[in-house]
Coordinates of C-alpha atoms in Angstrom, one line a residue:
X1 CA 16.5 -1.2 -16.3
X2 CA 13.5 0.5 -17.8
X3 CA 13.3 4.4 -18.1
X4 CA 10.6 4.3 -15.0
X5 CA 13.2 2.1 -12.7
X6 CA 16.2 4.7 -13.8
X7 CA 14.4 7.4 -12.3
X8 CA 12.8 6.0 -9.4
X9 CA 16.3 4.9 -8.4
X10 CA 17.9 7.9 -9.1
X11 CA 15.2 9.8 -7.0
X12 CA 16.0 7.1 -4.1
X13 CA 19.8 7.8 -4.8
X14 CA 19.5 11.4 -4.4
X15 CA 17.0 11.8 -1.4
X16 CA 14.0 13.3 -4.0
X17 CA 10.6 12.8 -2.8
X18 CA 9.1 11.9 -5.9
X19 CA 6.3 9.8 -5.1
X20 CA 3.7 11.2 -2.2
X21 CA 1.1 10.2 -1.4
X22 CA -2.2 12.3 -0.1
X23 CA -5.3 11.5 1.8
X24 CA -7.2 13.8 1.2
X25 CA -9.9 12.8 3.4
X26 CA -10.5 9.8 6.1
X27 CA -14.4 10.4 5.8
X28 CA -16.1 7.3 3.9
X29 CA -19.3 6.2 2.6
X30 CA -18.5 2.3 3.3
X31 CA -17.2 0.9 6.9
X32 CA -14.9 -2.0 5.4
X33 CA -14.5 -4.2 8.2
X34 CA -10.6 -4.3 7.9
X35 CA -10.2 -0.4 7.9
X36 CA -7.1 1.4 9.7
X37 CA -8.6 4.5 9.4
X38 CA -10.8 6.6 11.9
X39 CA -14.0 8.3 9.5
X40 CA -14.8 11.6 11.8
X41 CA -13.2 14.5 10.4
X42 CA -11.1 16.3 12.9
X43 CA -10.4 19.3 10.4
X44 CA -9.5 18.8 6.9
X45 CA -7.1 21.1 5.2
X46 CA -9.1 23.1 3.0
X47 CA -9.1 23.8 -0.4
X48 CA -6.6 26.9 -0.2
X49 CA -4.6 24.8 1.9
X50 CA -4.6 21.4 -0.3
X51 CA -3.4 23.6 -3.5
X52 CA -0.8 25.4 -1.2
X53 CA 1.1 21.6 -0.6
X54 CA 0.3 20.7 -4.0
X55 CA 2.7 23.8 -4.8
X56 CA 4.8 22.5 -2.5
X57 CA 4.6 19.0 -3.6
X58 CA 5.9 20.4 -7.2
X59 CA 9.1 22.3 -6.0
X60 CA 10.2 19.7 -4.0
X61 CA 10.3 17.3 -7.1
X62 CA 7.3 15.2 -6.3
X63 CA 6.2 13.5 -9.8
X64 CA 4.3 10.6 -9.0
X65 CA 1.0 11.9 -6.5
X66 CA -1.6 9.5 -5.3
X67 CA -5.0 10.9 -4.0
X68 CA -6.6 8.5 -1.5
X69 CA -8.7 8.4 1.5
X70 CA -11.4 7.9 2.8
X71 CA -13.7 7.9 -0.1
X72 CA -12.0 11.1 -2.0
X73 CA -15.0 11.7 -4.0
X74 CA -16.6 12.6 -0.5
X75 CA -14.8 16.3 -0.9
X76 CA -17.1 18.5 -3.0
X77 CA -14.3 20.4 -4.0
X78 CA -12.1 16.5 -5.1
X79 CA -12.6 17.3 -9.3
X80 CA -11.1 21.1 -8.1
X81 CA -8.1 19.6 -6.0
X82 CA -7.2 17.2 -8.8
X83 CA -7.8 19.5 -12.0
X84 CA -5.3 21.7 -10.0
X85 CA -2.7 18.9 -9.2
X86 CA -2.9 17.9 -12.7
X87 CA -2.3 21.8 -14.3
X88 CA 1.0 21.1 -12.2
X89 CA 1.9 18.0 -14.6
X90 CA 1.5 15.4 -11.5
X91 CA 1.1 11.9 -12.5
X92 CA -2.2 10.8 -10.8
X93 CA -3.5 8.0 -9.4
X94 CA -7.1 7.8 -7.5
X95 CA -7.5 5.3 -4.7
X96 CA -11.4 4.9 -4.4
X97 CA -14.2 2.6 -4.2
X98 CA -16.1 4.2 -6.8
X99 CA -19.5 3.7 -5.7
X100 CA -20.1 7.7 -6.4
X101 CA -18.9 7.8 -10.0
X102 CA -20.9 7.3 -12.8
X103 CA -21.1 8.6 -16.6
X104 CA -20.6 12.0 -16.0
X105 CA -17.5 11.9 -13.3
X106 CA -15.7 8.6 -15.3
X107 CA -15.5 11.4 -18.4
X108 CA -14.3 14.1 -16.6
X109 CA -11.5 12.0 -15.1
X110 CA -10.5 11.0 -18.6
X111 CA -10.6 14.5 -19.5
X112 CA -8.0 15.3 -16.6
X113 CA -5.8 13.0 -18.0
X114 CA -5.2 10.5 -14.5
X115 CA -2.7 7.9 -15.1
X116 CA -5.1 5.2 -13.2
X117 CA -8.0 4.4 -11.1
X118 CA -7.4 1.7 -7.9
X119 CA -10.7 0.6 -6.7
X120 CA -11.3 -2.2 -4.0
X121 CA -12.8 -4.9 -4.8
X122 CA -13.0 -7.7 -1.9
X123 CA -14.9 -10.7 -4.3
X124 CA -16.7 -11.7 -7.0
X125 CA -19.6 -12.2 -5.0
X126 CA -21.9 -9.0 -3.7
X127 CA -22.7 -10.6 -0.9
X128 CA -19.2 -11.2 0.6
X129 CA -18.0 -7.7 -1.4
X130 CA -20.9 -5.5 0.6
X131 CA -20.4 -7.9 4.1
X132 CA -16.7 -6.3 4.1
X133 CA -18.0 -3.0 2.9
X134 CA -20.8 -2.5 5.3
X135 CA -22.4 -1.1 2.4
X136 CA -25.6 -2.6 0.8
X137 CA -25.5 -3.1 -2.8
X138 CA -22.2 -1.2 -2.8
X139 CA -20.7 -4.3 -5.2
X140 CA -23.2 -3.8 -7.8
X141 CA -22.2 0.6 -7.8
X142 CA -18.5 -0.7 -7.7
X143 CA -18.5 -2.7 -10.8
X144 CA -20.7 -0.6 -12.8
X145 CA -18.2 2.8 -12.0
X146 CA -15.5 0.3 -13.6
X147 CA -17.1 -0.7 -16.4
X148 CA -18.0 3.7 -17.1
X149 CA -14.2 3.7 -16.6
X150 CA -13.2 0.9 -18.8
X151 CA -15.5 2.8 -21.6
X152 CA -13.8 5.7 -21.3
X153 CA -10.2 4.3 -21.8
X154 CA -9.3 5.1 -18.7
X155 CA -6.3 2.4 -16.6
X156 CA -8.0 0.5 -13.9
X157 CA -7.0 -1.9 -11.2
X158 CA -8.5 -3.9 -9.0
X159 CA -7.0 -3.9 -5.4
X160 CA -7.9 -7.1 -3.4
X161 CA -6.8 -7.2 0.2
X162 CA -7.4 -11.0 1.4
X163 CA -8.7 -11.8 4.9
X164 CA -10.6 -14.2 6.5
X165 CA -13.6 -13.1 5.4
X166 CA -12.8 -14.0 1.1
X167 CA -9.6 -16.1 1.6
X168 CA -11.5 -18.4 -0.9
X169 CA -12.4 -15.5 -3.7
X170 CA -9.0 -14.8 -5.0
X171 CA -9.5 -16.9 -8.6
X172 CA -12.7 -15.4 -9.1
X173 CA -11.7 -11.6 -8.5
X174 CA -9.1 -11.9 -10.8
X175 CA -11.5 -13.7 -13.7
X176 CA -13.6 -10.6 -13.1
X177 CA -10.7 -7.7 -13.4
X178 CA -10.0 -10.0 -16.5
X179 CA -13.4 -9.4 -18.4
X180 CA -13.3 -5.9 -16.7
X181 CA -10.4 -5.5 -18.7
X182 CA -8.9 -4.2 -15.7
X183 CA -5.3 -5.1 -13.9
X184 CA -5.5 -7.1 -10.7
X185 CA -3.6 -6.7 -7.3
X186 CA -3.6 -8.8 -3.9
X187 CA -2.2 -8.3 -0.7
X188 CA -2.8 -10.6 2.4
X189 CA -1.6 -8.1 4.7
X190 CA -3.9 -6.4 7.4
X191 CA -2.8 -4.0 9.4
X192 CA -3.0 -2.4 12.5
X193 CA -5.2 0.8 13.0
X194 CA -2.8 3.9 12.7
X195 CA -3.9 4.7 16.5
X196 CA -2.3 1.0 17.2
X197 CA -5.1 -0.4 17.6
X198 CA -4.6 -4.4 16.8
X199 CA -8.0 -5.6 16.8
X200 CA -8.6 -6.0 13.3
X201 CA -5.4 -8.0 13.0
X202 CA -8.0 -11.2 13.4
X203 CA -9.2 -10.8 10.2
X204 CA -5.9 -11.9 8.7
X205 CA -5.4 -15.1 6.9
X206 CA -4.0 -17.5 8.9
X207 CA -0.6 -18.5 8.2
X208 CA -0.7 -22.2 7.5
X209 CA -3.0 -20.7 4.2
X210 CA -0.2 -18.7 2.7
X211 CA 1.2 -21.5 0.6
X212 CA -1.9 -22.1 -1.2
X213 CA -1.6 -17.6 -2.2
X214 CA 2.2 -18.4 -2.9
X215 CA 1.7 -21.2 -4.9
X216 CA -1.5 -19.8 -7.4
X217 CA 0.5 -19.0 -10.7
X218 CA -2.7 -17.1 -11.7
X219 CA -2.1 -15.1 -8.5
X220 CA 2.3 -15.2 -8.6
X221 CA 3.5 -15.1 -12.2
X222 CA 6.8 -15.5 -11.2
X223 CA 6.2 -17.9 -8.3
X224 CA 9.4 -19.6 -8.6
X225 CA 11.6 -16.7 -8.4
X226 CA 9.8 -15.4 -5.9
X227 CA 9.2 -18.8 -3.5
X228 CA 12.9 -19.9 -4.2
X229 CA 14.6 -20.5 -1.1
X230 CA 17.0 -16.6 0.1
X231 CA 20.6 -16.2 -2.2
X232 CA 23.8 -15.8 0.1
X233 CA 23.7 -12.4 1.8
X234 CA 26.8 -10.2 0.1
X235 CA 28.2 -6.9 1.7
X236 CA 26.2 -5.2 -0.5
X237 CA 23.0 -6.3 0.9
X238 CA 23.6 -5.4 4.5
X239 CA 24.3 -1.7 2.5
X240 CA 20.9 -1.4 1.6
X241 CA 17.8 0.0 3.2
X242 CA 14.1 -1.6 3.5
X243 CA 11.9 0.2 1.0
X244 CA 10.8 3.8 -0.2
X245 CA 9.8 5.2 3.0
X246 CA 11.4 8.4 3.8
X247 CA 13.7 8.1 1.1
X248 CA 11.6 8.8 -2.3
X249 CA 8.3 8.3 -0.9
X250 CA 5.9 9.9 2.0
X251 CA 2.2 10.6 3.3
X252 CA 0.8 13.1 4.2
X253 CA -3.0 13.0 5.7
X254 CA -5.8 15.2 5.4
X255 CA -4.7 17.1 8.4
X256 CA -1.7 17.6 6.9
X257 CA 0.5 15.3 9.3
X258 CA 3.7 14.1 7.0
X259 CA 4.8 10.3 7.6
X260 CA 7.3 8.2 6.2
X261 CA 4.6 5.8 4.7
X262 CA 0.4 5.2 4.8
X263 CA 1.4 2.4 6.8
X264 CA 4.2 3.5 9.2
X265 CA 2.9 6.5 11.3
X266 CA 5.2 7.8 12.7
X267 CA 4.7 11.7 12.9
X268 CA 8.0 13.6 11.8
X269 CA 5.6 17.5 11.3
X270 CA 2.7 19.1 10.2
X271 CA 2.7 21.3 6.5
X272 CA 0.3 23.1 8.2
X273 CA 3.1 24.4 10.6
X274 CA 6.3 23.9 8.7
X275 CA 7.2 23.6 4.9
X276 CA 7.0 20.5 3.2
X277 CA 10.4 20.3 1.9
X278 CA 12.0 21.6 5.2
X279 CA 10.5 18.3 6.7
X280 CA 11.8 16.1 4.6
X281 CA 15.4 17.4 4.6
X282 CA 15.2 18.4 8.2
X283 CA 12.9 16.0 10.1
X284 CA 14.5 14.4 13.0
X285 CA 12.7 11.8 12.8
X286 CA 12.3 11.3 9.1
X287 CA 16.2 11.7 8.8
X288 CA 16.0 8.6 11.5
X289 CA 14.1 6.2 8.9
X290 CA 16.4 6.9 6.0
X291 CA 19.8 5.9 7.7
X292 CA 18.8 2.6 9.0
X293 CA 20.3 -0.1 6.7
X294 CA 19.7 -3.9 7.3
X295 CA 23.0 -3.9 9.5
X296 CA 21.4 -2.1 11.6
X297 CA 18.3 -3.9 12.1
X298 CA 17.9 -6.3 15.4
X299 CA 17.1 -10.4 14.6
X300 CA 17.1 -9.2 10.8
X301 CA 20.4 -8.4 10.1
X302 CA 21.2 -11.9 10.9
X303 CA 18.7 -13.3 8.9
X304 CA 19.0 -15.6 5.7
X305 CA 16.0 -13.9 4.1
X306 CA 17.5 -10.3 4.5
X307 CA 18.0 -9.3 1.0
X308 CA 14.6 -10.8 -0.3
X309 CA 12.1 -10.1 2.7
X310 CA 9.3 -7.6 2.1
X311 CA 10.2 -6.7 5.5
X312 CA 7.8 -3.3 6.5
X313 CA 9.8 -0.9 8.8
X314 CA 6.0 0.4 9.3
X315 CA 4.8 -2.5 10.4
X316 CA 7.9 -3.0 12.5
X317 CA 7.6 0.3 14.2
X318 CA 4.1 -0.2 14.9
X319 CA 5.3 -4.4 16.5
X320 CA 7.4 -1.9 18.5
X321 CA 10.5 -1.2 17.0
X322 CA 11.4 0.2 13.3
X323 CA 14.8 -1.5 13.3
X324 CA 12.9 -4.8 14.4
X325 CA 11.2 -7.9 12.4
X326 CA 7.7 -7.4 11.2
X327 CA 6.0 -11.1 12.2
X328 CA 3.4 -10.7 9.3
X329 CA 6.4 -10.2 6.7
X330 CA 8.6 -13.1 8.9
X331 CA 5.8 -15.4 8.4
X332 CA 5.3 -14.9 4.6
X333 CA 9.0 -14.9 4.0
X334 CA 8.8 -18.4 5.8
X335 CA 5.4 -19.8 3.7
X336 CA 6.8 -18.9 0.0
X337 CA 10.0 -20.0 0.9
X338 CA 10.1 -23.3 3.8
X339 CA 13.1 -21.5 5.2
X340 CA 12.3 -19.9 8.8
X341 CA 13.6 -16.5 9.3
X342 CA 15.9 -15.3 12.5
X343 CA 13.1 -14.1 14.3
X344 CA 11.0 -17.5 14.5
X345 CA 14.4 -19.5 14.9
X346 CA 15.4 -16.8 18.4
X347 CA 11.5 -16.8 19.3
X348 CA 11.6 -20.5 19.8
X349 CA 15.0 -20.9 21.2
X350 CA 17.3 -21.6 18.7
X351 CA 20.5 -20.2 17.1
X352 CA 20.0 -18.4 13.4
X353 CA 22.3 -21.2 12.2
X354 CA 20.7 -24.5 13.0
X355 CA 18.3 -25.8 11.4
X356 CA 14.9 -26.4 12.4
X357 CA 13.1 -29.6 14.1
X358 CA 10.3 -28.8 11.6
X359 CA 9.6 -27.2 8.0
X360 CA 7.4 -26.5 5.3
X361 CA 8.5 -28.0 1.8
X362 CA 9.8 -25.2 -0.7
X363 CA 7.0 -23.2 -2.3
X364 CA 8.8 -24.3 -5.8
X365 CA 8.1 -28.3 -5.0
X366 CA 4.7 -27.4 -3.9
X367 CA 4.1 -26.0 -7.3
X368 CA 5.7 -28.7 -9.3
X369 CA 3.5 -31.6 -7.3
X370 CA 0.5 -30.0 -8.3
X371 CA -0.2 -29.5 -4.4

């Protein structure tokens, strides 16, 4: 286990939040069709009160900090905010489209010393890139921000979130992060607006597409461990909990609203009213997330896949329940593997033991046929 994995573990072990991450605004310059987020400000924190849960952040043991949005560079006072969060030895990491930094702001960021730059990138072509952004020519201001970044030594990734609109661009986003120089990321999921709102949800990739993601080596380095069909559940695994959420990691928004995750928004209080670390060791609600483990969980605990799902108690909670199934993790548990999860099995009728009428070949044969 590497020093990194020790310490994240030990943080989850122990309850520390050390990983947070902070809109600090939902106000954007691009409209990206697949958005969760509403744009109008309804009353940012200020400045005063952004370095007051920065102070906050650090007592409570927070390490790893993550400034997002919105479009963070859209606060005037963003360079202040992070030169402050850094002068409290934060690790940083910028979500950001970059369209609004050039020369001048790619220096300074160096200068700051931030561990690495996420920026969005939806395809190697401008004209798909700028129909998901809304934003003309926004491509063209994207890559050259990157390659002011790459200049200046500075760790960049491209993010790719996959949808109908660039299911086919996957290859070519990752050839261009390659002579970028930069590290490349893809996740098929869309999700719901945080208001619940599920229209966007049509933009997602159809399932019946997934093996063709799951069976890309350039895209899943370690396909076959990954697509292999679930190991026998042990004790141990109906011991252990779903992810971060609530345990080492949180959100908190621009209004200051602290959630278990960016995707699971479920309010547990407001730094604006309370004290950050008296709402994570006190929250009714965020004390609620952290002692469900997967025996606790409806369909899922009798599941096949629950030790290797990436089962989203966000996504869950916002399908109804945060102790139920999330279908968009069900489904791609069921596409890498050819195995169908509890949930589909009780959705069409039949016992979590039998085995189905149909099924998908394992991922692992799909890759070996050259499919």
């Amino acid at each position: 286990m590497s020093l990194l994995n020790e310490m994240s573990q030990k943080a989850f072990d122990l309850g520390v939040p050390i990983s947070v991450h902070l809109d600090v605004t939902y106000r954007c310059n691009e409209r990206c069709v697949h958005c969760y987020l509403d744009h109008d400000d309804h009353g940012e924190m200020t400045t005063a009160e952004m370095k007051g849960v920065l102070d906050q952040l650090a007592d409570a043991g927070v390490f790893f900090l993550t400034f997002s949005g919105g479009e963070v560079f859209l606060r005037r006072d963003f360079f202040e905010i992070l030169e402050y969060a850094r002068r409290l030895q934060f690790n940083v990491k910028i979500k950001t489209n970059a369209v609004m930094i050039h020369a001048k702001e790619a220096k300074r960021i160096r200068d700051l010393g931030v561990d690495t730059i996420q920026i969005s990138v939806y395809s190697h072509r401008a004209e798909v890139h700028d129909a998901i952004t809304k934003l003309p020519g926004s491509f063209a201001r994207t890559i050259k921000a990157i390659r002011f970044m790459r200049e200046q030594g500075l760790k960049v990734t491209i993010a790719n979130v996959m949808m109908t609109l660039n299911r086919h661009d996957s290859d070519g986003i990752q050839a261009l992060a390659t002579e970028l120089g930069a590290h490349y990321t893809l996740d098929p999921t869309i999700t719901p607006m945080m208001d619940g709102n599920t229209d966007v949800l049509s933009l997602r990739i159809a399932g019946e597409e997934l093996p063709g993601v799951f069976a890309n080596p350039n895209l899943v380095p370690n396909m076959e461990e990954f697509c292999a069909p679930p190991k026998p559940v042990t004790d141990d695994d109906m011991e252990g909990y779903s992810c971060s959420a609530g345990h080492s990691f949180c959100y908190i928004s621009p209004y200051g609203d602290v959630f278990p995750c960016v995707q699971f928004p479920l309010p547990t209080g407001n730094v604006r009213q309370q004290k950050f670390i008296d709402i994570w060791n006190h929250s009714p609600q965020m004390n609620e997330v952290r002692s469900i483990k997967a025996k606790d969980l409806t369909t899922c605990s009798s599941c096949s896949h629950v030790s290797s799902c990436t089962r989203c108690p966000g996504l869950a909670y916002m399908e109804g329940s945060m102790r139920g199934p999330s279908t968009a993790d069900c489904e791609k548990s069921y596409y890498r593997t050819g195995i169908p999860t509890a949930n589909m099995l009780r959705k069409a009728g039949k016992p979590a033991s039998m085995t189905p009428l149909v099924q998908i070949r394992p991922m692992t044969a799909l890759a070996m046929n050259g499919d």
